[in-house]
Amino acid sequence: PHVVAFQECTPIILGLLRRHLEPLGYRFYHQCEATGVPVPYFVSFCSLFEMRISFVPFYNSRMGRGLLLGEGKINGLDLIVSTSHFESPVPPYNHPEGQGGEKRKQQLAIALKTLNAKIALKDVSILMGDFNWNDKVEGNMNLTPGWNDSWIVCQKKDPGFTYNAKENQMLLGYLKNRLDRICYYSKTVPKSISVLMVGKEPIPNVFYNKKSRGTLKRLPVLPSDHFGLVAELQL
C-alpha cells in the first residue's frame, strides 16, 4: 500500500514497525511528531511518499483523540490522507455518556469539516481509522456530499465486522461491529475500487493467557483485536 494508518500505536510498536518497514521505503509520521507532545498511545501513518503532517485535536475528547492529516503528491495527484481513533465507549455502557455516540458524531463532523476546507485543492481525500462507530447507537454514518464509504461502495455481502469476537481467535465473547472504515472523496470517479479485510489469521506459534470466568485460557495472538482494511482506488 502507498499509505498505512495505525491507531493505538505505542512507542514500542512504532519501533517494531519502523524496523521492518523503513527498509521497504516507508516513512513514518505520527501524532506526537505533529504536536510535540508525547502520549502513551497515538495515531500514525507510514507512507511511500513524503507528507506534510498536522494534527487537529477534538475539543470534546476526554481521551486525547484527534485527526492526523498528511498532505502530499503521488503520481502527480494532490492527496490528503487522514486517520483518527474516535472516542471509545467506557463504563457504564448502558448510559448514553458511556456509549459515547454523540461524541463520535461530533468528531466525525469535525473531521469532515477539516477535510472539506482543503478539498478544493486536492484530487483525492481519505479519512480512515477506528471510528468506534455503532450503527445501533449513532445510526448510519452520515458523510457529507461527495464522500463515500469504501465498504458500502463495493457492496460487500459481508457486514464488515472488523471487531468480531466470534471470528477473531484472540477474543472471547460475542461482540461484533463495523468499527473501522475507509472513506474517500475523489474529484474524478475512480476507474475501480476494491476493499479487503486482512489480519484474520493467527501469528504462528504465538499465544497468550486470558482469564475468563475464573478459568485461564490459552489463546492465539492475531495482529490486532480488530481486523484491518485495505482499499485500492485506481484513478
Coordinates of N, CA and C in Angstrom, one line a residue:
P1 N 0.8 -1.2 0.0 CA 0.0 0.0 0.0 C 0.9 1.3 0.0
H2 N 0.3 2.3 -0.6 CA 1.1 3.6 -0.6 C 1.0 4.2 0.8
V3 N -0.1 4.0 1.5 CA -0.2 4.6 2.9 C -0.8 3.6 3.8
V4 N -0.3 3.5 5.0 CA -0.9 2.6 6.0 C -1.2 3.5 7.3
A5 N -2.3 3.3 7.9 CA -2.7 4.1 9.1 C -2.8 3.1 10.3
F6 N -2.3 3.6 11.4 CA -2.4 2.8 12.6 C -3.1 3.6 13.7
Q7 N -3.8 2.9 14.6 CA -4.4 3.6 15.7 C -3.9 2.8 17.0
E8 N -4.0 3.5 18.1 CA -3.5 2.9 19.4 C -2.0 2.4 19.2
C9 N -1.2 3.1 18.5 CA 0.2 2.8 18.3 C 0.9 3.3 19.5
T10 N 1.9 2.5 20.0 CA 2.7 2.8 21.1 C 4.2 3.0 20.7
P11 N 5.0 3.7 21.5 CA 6.4 3.8 21.1 C 7.1 2.5 20.7
I12 N 6.8 1.5 21.5 CA 7.4 0.1 21.2 C 6.9 -0.4 19.9
I13 N 5.6 -0.4 19.7 CA 5.1 -0.8 18.4 C 5.6 0.0 17.2
L14 N 5.7 1.3 17.4 CA 6.3 2.1 16.4 C 7.7 1.7 16.0
G15 N 8.5 1.4 17.0 CA 9.8 1.0 16.8 C 9.9 -0.3 16.0
L16 N 9.0 -1.2 16.3 CA 9.0 -2.5 15.6 C 8.6 -2.3 14.2
L17 N 7.6 -1.5 14.0 CA 7.1 -1.2 12.6 C 8.2 -0.6 11.8
R18 N 8.9 0.4 12.4 CA 10.0 1.1 11.6 C 11.1 0.1 11.2
R19 N 11.4 -0.8 12.1 CA 12.5 -1.8 11.9 C 12.2 -2.6 10.6
H20 N 10.9 -3.0 10.5 CA 10.5 -3.9 9.4 C 10.1 -3.1 8.1
L21 N 9.6 -1.9 8.2 CA 9.0 -1.2 7.1 C 9.9 -0.2 6.5
E22 N 10.7 0.5 7.3 CA 11.6 1.5 6.7 C 12.6 0.9 5.6
P23 N 13.1 -0.3 5.8 CA 13.9 -0.9 4.7 C 13.1 -1.0 3.4
L24 N 11.8 -1.1 3.5 CA 11.0 -1.2 2.3 C 10.6 0.2 1.6
G25 N 11.1 1.2 2.2 CA 10.9 2.6 1.7 C 9.8 3.4 2.4
Y26 N 9.2 2.9 3.4 CA 8.2 3.6 4.1 C 8.8 4.7 5.0
R27 N 8.1 5.8 5.1 CA 8.4 6.9 6.0 C 7.3 6.9 7.1
F28 N 7.7 7.2 8.3 CA 6.7 7.2 9.4 C 6.4 8.6 9.9
Y29 N 5.1 8.9 10.2 CA 4.6 10.1 10.7 C 3.6 9.8 11.8
H30 N 3.7 10.6 12.9 CA 2.8 10.2 14.0 C 2.3 11.5 14.8
Q31 N 1.3 11.3 15.6 CA 0.7 12.4 16.3 C 1.6 13.1 17.2
C32 N 2.5 12.4 17.9 CA 3.5 13.1 18.8 C 4.4 14.0 18.0
E33 N 4.8 13.5 16.8 CA 5.7 14.3 16.0 C 5.0 15.6 15.5
A34 N 3.7 15.5 15.3 CA 2.9 16.7 14.8 C 2.7 17.7 15.9
T35 N 2.5 17.2 17.1 CA 2.1 18.1 18.3 C 3.3 18.5 19.1
G36 N 4.3 17.6 19.1 CA 5.5 17.8 20.1 C 5.1 17.4 21.5
V37 N 4.0 16.7 21.6 CA 3.6 16.3 23.0 C 3.6 14.7 23.0
P38 N 4.4 14.1 23.9 CA 4.4 12.7 23.9 C 3.2 12.2 24.7
V39 N 2.6 11.1 24.2 CA 1.4 10.5 24.8 C 1.6 9.0 24.8
P40 N 1.0 8.2 25.7 CA 1.2 6.7 25.7 C 0.8 6.0 24.5
Y41 N -0.2 6.4 23.8 CA -0.6 5.8 22.5 C -1.2 6.8 21.6
F42 N -1.1 6.6 20.3 CA -1.4 7.6 19.3 C -1.7 7.1 18.0
V43 N -2.1 8.0 17.1 CA -2.3 7.5 15.7 C -1.1 7.9 14.8
S44 N -0.9 7.1 13.8 CA 0.3 7.3 13.0 C 0.0 6.8 11.5
F45 N 0.9 7.2 10.6 CA 1.0 6.8 9.2 C 2.3 6.2 8.9
C46 N 2.4 5.3 7.9 CA 3.6 5.1 7.2 C 3.2 5.3 5.7
S47 N 4.1 5.8 5.0 CA 3.8 6.2 3.6 C 5.0 6.0 2.7
L48 N 4.8 5.7 1.4 CA 5.8 5.6 0.4 C 6.1 6.9 -0.2
F49 N 5.4 8.0 0.2 CA 5.7 9.3 -0.4 C 5.8 10.3 0.8
E50 N 6.5 11.4 0.6 CA 6.7 12.4 1.6 C 5.4 13.2 1.9
M51 N 5.1 13.4 3.2 CA 3.9 14.1 3.6 C 4.2 15.3 4.5
R52 N 3.4 16.3 4.5 CA 3.4 17.4 5.5 C 2.3 17.0 6.5
I53 N 2.6 16.9 7.7 CA 1.6 16.5 8.7 C 1.1 17.6 9.6
S54 N -0.1 17.4 10.1 CA -0.7 18.3 11.1 C -1.7 17.5 11.9
F55 N -2.0 18.0 13.1 CA -2.9 17.3 14.0 C -4.0 18.2 14.5
V56 N -5.3 17.8 14.4 CA -6.4 18.6 14.9 C -7.0 17.9 16.1
P57 N -6.8 18.4 17.3 CA -7.4 17.8 18.4 C -8.9 17.9 18.5
F58 N -9.6 16.9 19.0 CA -11.1 17.0 19.1 C -11.4 17.7 20.5
Y59 N -12.1 18.8 20.4 CA -12.3 19.6 21.6 C -13.1 18.8 22.6
N60 N -13.9 17.8 22.2 CA -14.8 17.1 23.1 C -14.3 15.8 23.6
S61 N -13.0 15.5 23.3 CA -12.5 14.2 23.7 C -11.8 14.3 25.1
R62 N -12.2 13.3 25.9 CA -11.5 13.1 27.2 C -10.3 12.2 27.1
M63 N -10.1 11.7 25.9 CA -9.1 10.6 25.7 C -7.9 11.1 24.8
G64 N -7.9 12.4 24.5 CA -6.8 12.9 23.7 C -6.9 12.6 22.2
R65 N -8.1 12.3 21.8 CA -8.3 11.9 20.4 C -8.3 13.1 19.5
G66 N -8.0 12.9 18.2 CA -8.0 14.0 17.2 C -7.8 13.4 15.8
L67 N -7.5 14.3 14.9 CA -7.3 13.9 13.5 C -5.9 14.2 13.0
L68 N -5.2 13.1 12.6 CA -3.9 13.3 12.0 C -4.0 13.4 10.5
L69 N -3.4 14.5 9.9 CA -3.5 14.7 8.5 C -2.2 14.7 7.8
G70 N -2.1 14.1 6.6 CA -0.9 14.1 5.8 C -1.2 14.6 4.4
E71 N -0.4 15.6 3.9 CA -0.6 16.1 2.6 C 0.6 15.9 1.7
G72 N 0.4 15.4 0.5 CA 1.5 15.2 -0.4 C 1.0 14.9 -1.8
K73 N 2.0 14.5 -2.6 CA 1.7 14.2 -4.0 C 2.1 12.8 -4.3
I74 N 1.2 12.1 -5.2 CA 1.6 10.8 -5.6 C 1.1 10.7 -7.1
N75 N 2.0 10.3 -8.0 CA 1.8 10.2 -9.4 C 1.1 11.4 -10.0
G76 N 1.6 12.6 -9.5 CA 1.0 13.9 -10.0 C -0.3 14.3 -9.4
L77 N -0.8 13.5 -8.5 CA -2.1 13.9 -7.8 C -1.9 14.5 -6.4
D78 N -2.6 15.5 -6.1 CA -2.6 16.1 -4.8 C -3.5 15.3 -3.9
L79 N -2.9 14.9 -2.8 CA -3.6 13.9 -1.9 C -3.6 14.4 -0.5
I80 N -4.7 14.2 0.2 CA -4.7 14.4 1.7 C -5.2 13.1 2.3
V81 N -4.5 12.6 3.2 CA -4.9 11.4 3.9 C -5.1 11.7 5.4
S82 N -6.0 11.1 6.1 CA -6.2 11.4 7.5 C -6.6 10.1 8.2
T83 N -6.3 10.1 9.5 CA -6.7 9.0 10.3 C -7.1 9.5 11.7
S84 N -7.9 8.7 12.3 CA -8.4 9.1 13.7 C -8.8 7.8 14.4
H85 N -8.9 8.0 15.7 CA -9.4 7.0 16.6 C -10.5 7.7 17.4
F86 N -11.8 7.6 17.0 CA -12.9 8.3 17.6 C -13.1 7.7 19.1
E87 N -13.8 8.5 19.8 CA -14.0 8.2 21.3 C -14.4 6.8 21.5
S88 N -13.8 6.2 22.5 CA -14.2 4.8 22.8 C -15.3 4.7 23.8
P89 N -16.1 3.7 23.8 CA -17.1 3.5 24.8 C -16.4 3.2 26.2
V90 N -17.0 3.7 27.2 CA -16.5 3.5 28.6 C -17.7 3.1 29.5
P91 N -17.4 2.3 30.6 CA -18.5 2.0 31.5 C -19.1 3.3 32.1
P92 N -20.4 3.3 32.4 CA -21.4 2.2 32.2 C -21.8 2.3 30.8
Y93 N -21.8 1.1 30.1 CA -22.1 1.0 28.7 C -23.6 1.2 28.4
N94 N -24.4 1.1 29.4 CA -25.9 1.3 29.2 C -26.3 2.7 29.4
H95 N -25.3 3.6 29.5 CA -25.6 5.0 29.7 C -25.1 5.8 28.4
P96 N -25.9 6.8 27.9 CA -25.5 7.5 26.7 C -24.1 8.0 26.8
E97 N -23.7 8.6 27.9 CA -22.3 9.1 28.0 C -21.3 8.0 27.9
G98 N -21.6 6.9 28.5 CA -20.7 5.7 28.4 C -20.5 5.2 27.0
Q99 N -21.6 5.2 26.2 CA -21.6 4.8 24.8 C -20.8 5.7 24.0
G100 N -20.9 7.0 24.3 CA -20.0 8.0 23.5 C -20.5 8.3 22.1
G101 N -21.7 7.9 21.8 CA -22.2 8.1 20.4 C -22.3 9.5 20.0
E102 N -22.7 10.4 20.8 CA -22.8 11.8 20.5 C -21.4 12.4 20.2
K103 N -20.5 12.0 21.0 CA -19.1 12.5 20.8 C -18.6 12.0 19.5
R104 N -18.8 10.8 19.2 CA -18.3 10.3 17.9 C -18.9 11.0 16.7
K105 N -20.2 11.3 16.8 CA -20.9 12.0 15.7 C -20.3 13.4 15.6
Q106 N -20.0 14.1 16.7 CA -19.3 15.4 16.7 C -17.9 15.3 16.1
Q107 N -17.2 14.2 16.4 CA -15.8 14.1 15.9 C -15.8 13.8 14.4
L108 N -16.8 13.0 13.9 CA -16.9 12.8 12.5 C -17.2 14.1 11.8
A109 N -18.0 15.0 12.4 CA -18.3 16.3 11.8 C -17.1 17.2 11.8
I110 N -16.3 17.1 12.8 CA -15.1 17.9 12.9 C -14.1 17.4 11.8
A111 N -13.9 16.1 11.7 CA -13.0 15.6 10.7 C -13.4 15.9 9.3
L112 N -14.7 15.8 9.0 CA -15.2 16.2 7.6 C -15.1 17.6 7.3
K113 N -15.4 18.5 8.3 CA -15.2 19.9 8.2 C -13.8 20.3 7.9
T114 N -12.9 19.7 8.6 CA -11.4 19.9 8.4 C -11.0 19.6 7.0
L115 N -11.4 18.4 6.6 CA -11.0 17.9 5.3 C -11.7 18.7 4.1
N116 N -13.0 19.0 4.3 CA -13.7 19.7 3.3 C -13.1 21.1 3.1
A117 N -12.5 21.7 4.1 CA -11.9 23.0 4.0 C -10.7 23.0 3.0
K118 N -10.1 21.8 2.8 CA -8.9 21.6 2.0 C -9.3 21.0 0.7
I119 N -10.5 20.5 0.5 CA -10.8 19.6 -0.6 C -10.7 20.2 -2.0
A120 N -10.9 21.5 -2.1 CA -10.9 22.2 -3.4 C -9.5 22.1 -4.0
L121 N -8.4 22.0 -3.2 CA -7.1 21.9 -3.7 C -6.5 20.5 -3.8
K122 N -7.4 19.5 -3.5 CA -6.9 18.1 -3.6 C -7.6 17.3 -4.6
D123 N -6.9 16.4 -5.2 CA -7.5 15.5 -6.1 C -8.3 14.3 -5.4
V124 N -7.6 13.9 -4.3 CA -8.2 12.8 -3.5 C -8.0 13.1 -2.1
S125 N -9.1 12.8 -1.3 CA -9.0 13.0 0.2 C -9.5 11.7 0.8
I126 N -8.8 11.2 1.9 CA -9.1 10.0 2.5 C -9.2 10.2 4.0
L127 N -10.3 9.6 4.6 CA -10.5 9.5 6.0 C -10.6 8.1 6.4
M128 N -9.7 7.6 7.3 CA -9.7 6.2 7.7 C -9.4 6.0 9.1
G129 N -9.8 4.9 9.7 CA -9.4 4.7 11.1 C -10.4 3.9 11.8
D130 N -10.2 3.9 13.1 CA -11.1 3.2 14.1 C -12.1 4.2 14.5
F131 N -13.3 4.2 13.9 CA -14.3 5.2 14.2 C -15.1 4.8 15.4
N132 N -14.9 3.5 15.9 CA -15.7 3.0 17.1 C -17.2 3.2 16.8
W133 N -17.6 3.2 15.5 CA -19.0 3.5 15.1 C -19.9 2.3 15.4
N134 N -21.0 2.6 16.0 CA -22.0 1.6 16.3 C -23.3 2.1 15.6
D135 N -23.7 1.5 14.5 CA -24.9 1.9 13.8 C -26.2 1.9 14.7
K136 N -26.2 1.0 15.7 CA -27.3 0.9 16.6 C -27.4 2.1 17.6
V137 N -26.2 2.7 17.8 CA -26.2 3.8 18.8 C -26.2 5.2 18.0
E138 N -25.3 5.3 17.0 CA -25.1 6.6 16.3 C -26.1 6.7 15.1
G139 N -26.6 5.5 14.6 CA -27.3 5.5 13.4 C -26.3 5.4 12.2
N140 N -26.8 5.4 11.0 CA -25.9 5.4 9.8 C -24.9 6.6 9.9
M141 N -23.7 6.3 9.4 CA -22.7 7.3 9.4 C -23.0 8.3 8.2
N142 N -23.4 9.5 8.5 CA -23.8 10.5 7.5 C -22.6 11.2 7.0
L143 N -22.1 10.9 5.9 CA -21.0 11.6 5.3 C -21.5 12.8 4.5
T144 N -20.7 13.8 4.4 CA -21.1 15.0 3.6 C -21.1 14.7 2.1
P145 N -21.8 15.4 1.2 CA -21.9 15.1 -0.2 C -20.5 14.9 -0.8
G146 N -20.4 13.9 -1.7 CA -19.1 13.6 -2.4 C -18.3 12.5 -1.7
W147 N -18.5 12.3 -0.4 CA -17.7 11.3 0.4 C -18.4 9.9 0.2
N148 N -17.5 8.9 0.2 CA -18.0 7.5 0.0 C -17.3 6.6 1.1
D149 N -18.1 5.6 1.5 CA -17.6 4.6 2.4 C -17.2 3.4 1.5
S150 N -15.9 3.1 1.5 CA -15.4 2.1 0.5 C -16.1 0.7 0.6
W151 N -16.4 0.3 1.9 CA -17.0 -1.0 2.1 C -18.4 -1.0 1.4
I152 N -19.2 0.1 1.6 CA -20.5 0.2 1.0 C -20.5 0.3 -0.5
V153 N -19.5 1.1 -1.0 CA -19.4 1.2 -2.4 C -19.1 -0.1 -3.1
C154 N -18.4 -1.0 -2.5 CA -18.0 -2.3 -3.0 C -19.2 -3.3 -2.8
Q155 N -20.2 -2.8 -2.1 CA -21.4 -3.7 -1.9 C -21.1 -5.0 -1.4
K156 N -20.3 -5.1 -0.4 CA -19.9 -6.3 0.2 C -21.1 -7.0 0.9
K157 N -21.3 -8.3 0.6 CA -22.3 -9.0 1.3 C -21.9 -9.3 2.8
D158 N -20.6 -9.4 3.0 CA -20.1 -9.5 4.3 C -20.5 -8.2 5.1
P159 N -21.0 -8.2 6.3 CA -21.3 -7.0 7.0 C -20.1 -6.1 7.4
G160 N -18.9 -6.7 7.3 CA -17.7 -5.9 7.5 C -17.4 -5.7 9.0
F161 N -17.6 -6.7 9.8 CA -17.3 -6.5 11.3 C -15.8 -6.6 11.5
T162 N -15.2 -5.5 11.6 CA -13.7 -5.5 11.9 C -13.4 -5.9 13.3
Y163 N -14.4 -5.7 14.2 CA -14.3 -6.2 15.6 C -15.3 -7.4 15.6
N164 N -14.8 -8.6 15.8 CA -15.6 -9.8 15.7 C -15.1 -10.8 16.7
A165 N -15.7 -10.8 17.9 CA -15.3 -11.8 18.9 C -15.6 -13.2 18.5
K166 N -16.4 -13.4 17.6 CA -16.7 -14.8 17.2 C -15.7 -15.3 16.2
E167 N -15.1 -14.5 15.4 CA -14.1 -14.9 14.4 C -12.7 -14.6 14.7
N168 N -12.4 -13.6 15.6 CA -11.1 -13.3 16.0 C -10.7 -14.2 17.2
Q169 N -9.8 -15.1 16.9 CA -9.5 -16.2 17.9 C -8.8 -15.7 19.1
M170 N -8.3 -14.4 19.1 CA -7.7 -13.9 20.4 C -8.7 -13.3 21.3
L171 N -10.0 -13.3 20.9 CA -11.0 -12.6 21.7 C -12.0 -13.7 22.2
L172 N -12.7 -13.3 23.3 CA -13.8 -14.1 23.9 C -15.0 -13.2 23.8
G173 N -16.2 -13.9 23.9 CA -17.4 -13.1 23.9 C -18.2 -13.2 22.6
Y174 N -19.0 -12.2 22.4 CA -20.0 -12.3 21.3 C -20.0 -10.9 20.5
L175 N -19.3 -9.9 21.0 CA -19.4 -8.6 20.4 C -18.9 -8.6 18.9
K176 N -19.6 -7.9 18.1 CA -19.1 -7.7 16.7 C -19.7 -6.4 16.1
N177 N -18.9 -5.7 15.4 CA -19.3 -4.4 14.8 C -18.4 -3.9 13.7
R178 N -18.9 -3.0 12.9 CA -18.0 -2.5 11.8 C -17.4 -1.2 12.3
L179 N -16.4 -1.3 13.2 CA -15.8 -0.2 13.8 C -14.9 0.6 12.9
D180 N -14.2 -0.1 12.0 CA -13.2 0.5 11.2 C -13.6 0.7 9.8
R181 N -13.3 1.9 9.2 CA -13.8 2.3 7.9 C -12.7 3.1 7.1
I182 N -12.8 3.0 5.8 CA -12.0 3.8 4.9 C -13.0 4.6 4.0
C183 N -13.0 5.9 4.1 CA -13.9 6.8 3.3 C -13.0 7.6 2.4
Y184 N -13.6 8.0 1.3 CA -12.8 8.8 0.3 C -13.6 9.8 -0.4
Y185 N -13.0 10.8 -0.9 CA -13.6 11.8 -1.8 C -12.6 12.0 -2.9
S186 N -13.2 11.9 -4.2 CA -12.3 12.0 -5.3 C -13.0 12.9 -6.3
K187 N -12.2 13.8 -6.9 CA -12.7 14.8 -7.9 C -13.1 14.0 -9.2
T188 N -12.5 12.9 -9.5 CA -12.9 12.1 -10.6 C -13.4 10.7 -10.1
V189 N -14.3 10.2 -10.9 CA -14.8 8.9 -10.5 C -13.7 7.8 -10.6
P190 N -13.4 7.1 -9.6 CA -12.3 6.0 -9.7 C -12.7 5.0 -10.8
K191 N -11.6 4.6 -11.5 CA -11.8 3.6 -12.5 C -12.2 2.3 -11.9
S192 N -11.7 2.0 -10.7 CA -12.1 0.9 -9.9 C -11.7 1.1 -8.5
I193 N -12.4 0.4 -7.6 CA -12.2 0.4 -6.2 C -12.4 -1.0 -5.6
S194 N -11.5 -1.4 -4.7 CA -11.7 -2.6 -4.0 C -11.3 -2.5 -2.6
V195 N -11.9 -3.3 -1.7 CA -11.5 -3.2 -0.3 C -11.6 -4.7 0.3
L196 N -10.5 -5.0 1.1 CA -10.4 -6.3 1.6 C -10.2 -6.2 3.1
M197 N -10.6 -7.2 3.8 CA -10.4 -7.3 5.3 C -9.2 -8.2 5.5
V198 N -8.2 -7.8 6.3 CA -7.0 -8.5 6.4 C -6.7 -8.7 7.9
G199 N -5.6 -9.5 8.2 CA -5.2 -9.7 9.6 C -6.1 -10.7 10.3
K200 N -6.6 -11.6 9.6 CA -7.6 -12.6 10.2 C -7.0 -13.9 10.6
E201 N -5.7 -14.0 10.4 CA -5.0 -15.3 10.7 C -4.1 -15.1 11.9
P202 N -4.1 -16.1 12.8 CA -3.2 -16.0 14.0 C -1.7 -16.0 13.6
I203 N -0.9 -15.3 14.4 CA 0.5 -15.3 14.2 C 1.0 -16.7 14.6
P204 N 1.8 -17.4 13.8 CA 2.2 -18.8 14.1 C 3.0 -18.9 15.4
N205 N 2.6 -19.8 16.3 CA 3.3 -20.2 17.5 C 3.4 -19.0 18.5
V206 N 2.4 -18.1 18.5 CA 2.4 -17.1 19.5 C 1.0 -17.2 20.2
F207 N 1.1 -17.2 21.6 CA -0.1 -17.4 22.4 C -0.1 -16.5 23.6
Y208 N -1.2 -16.3 24.2 CA -1.3 -15.5 25.5 C -2.3 -16.1 26.3
N209 N -2.2 -15.9 27.6 CA -3.2 -16.4 28.6 C -4.2 -15.3 29.0
K210 N -5.5 -15.7 28.9 CA -6.6 -14.8 29.3 C -7.5 -15.5 30.3
K211 N -7.8 -14.7 31.4 CA -8.6 -15.3 32.4 C -10.1 -15.0 32.1
S212 N -10.9 -16.0 32.1 CA -12.3 -15.8 31.8 C -13.2 -16.7 32.7
R213 N -14.0 -16.0 33.5 CA -14.9 -16.7 34.5 C -14.1 -17.6 35.4
G214 N -12.9 -17.1 35.8 CA -12.1 -17.9 36.8 C -11.2 -18.9 36.1
T215 N -11.3 -19.1 34.8 CA -10.5 -20.1 34.1 C -9.5 -19.4 33.2
L216 N -8.3 -19.9 33.3 CA -7.2 -19.3 32.4 C -7.2 -20.1 31.1
K217 N -7.4 -19.3 30.0 CA -7.4 -19.9 28.7 C -6.2 -19.4 27.9
R218 N -5.7 -20.4 27.1 CA -4.5 -20.1 26.2 C -5.1 -19.8 24.8
L219 N -4.9 -18.6 24.4 CA -5.5 -18.2 23.1 C -4.4 -17.7 22.1
P220 N -4.6 -17.9 20.8 CA -3.6 -17.4 19.8 C -3.6 -15.9 19.7
V221 N -2.6 -15.4 19.2 CA -2.4 -13.9 19.0 C -2.5 -13.6 17.5
L222 N -3.4 -12.6 17.2 CA -3.5 -12.1 15.9 C -2.8 -10.7 15.8
P223 N -2.7 -10.1 14.6 CA -2.0 -8.8 14.5 C -2.7 -7.8 15.4
S224 N -4.0 -7.9 15.6 CA -4.8 -6.9 16.4 C -6.1 -7.5 16.9
D225 N -6.7 -6.9 17.9 CA -8.1 -7.3 18.2 C -9.1 -6.8 17.2
H226 N -8.7 -6.0 16.3 CA -9.5 -5.6 15.2 C -8.9 -6.2 13.9
F227 N -9.7 -6.6 13.0 CA -9.2 -6.9 11.6 C -8.9 -5.6 10.9
G228 N -8.0 -5.7 10.0 CA -7.6 -4.5 9.2 C -8.4 -4.4 7.9
L229 N -8.3 -3.2 7.3 CA -8.9 -3.0 5.9 C -7.8 -2.5 5.0
V230 N -7.9 -2.9 3.8 CA -7.0 -2.4 2.7 C -7.9 -2.1 1.5
A231 N -7.9 -0.8 1.1 CA -8.7 -0.3 0.0 C -7.7 0.1 -1.1
E232 N -8.1 -0.1 -2.4 CA -7.4 0.3 -3.5 C -8.3 1.1 -4.4
L233 N -7.8 2.3 -4.7 CA -8.5 3.2 -5.7 C -7.7 3.4 -6.9
Q234 N -8.2 3.1 -8.1 CA -7.5 3.4 -9.3 C -8.2 4.6 -10.0
L235 N -7.4 5.7 -10.3 CA -7.9 6.9 -10.8 C -7.5 7.1 -12.3

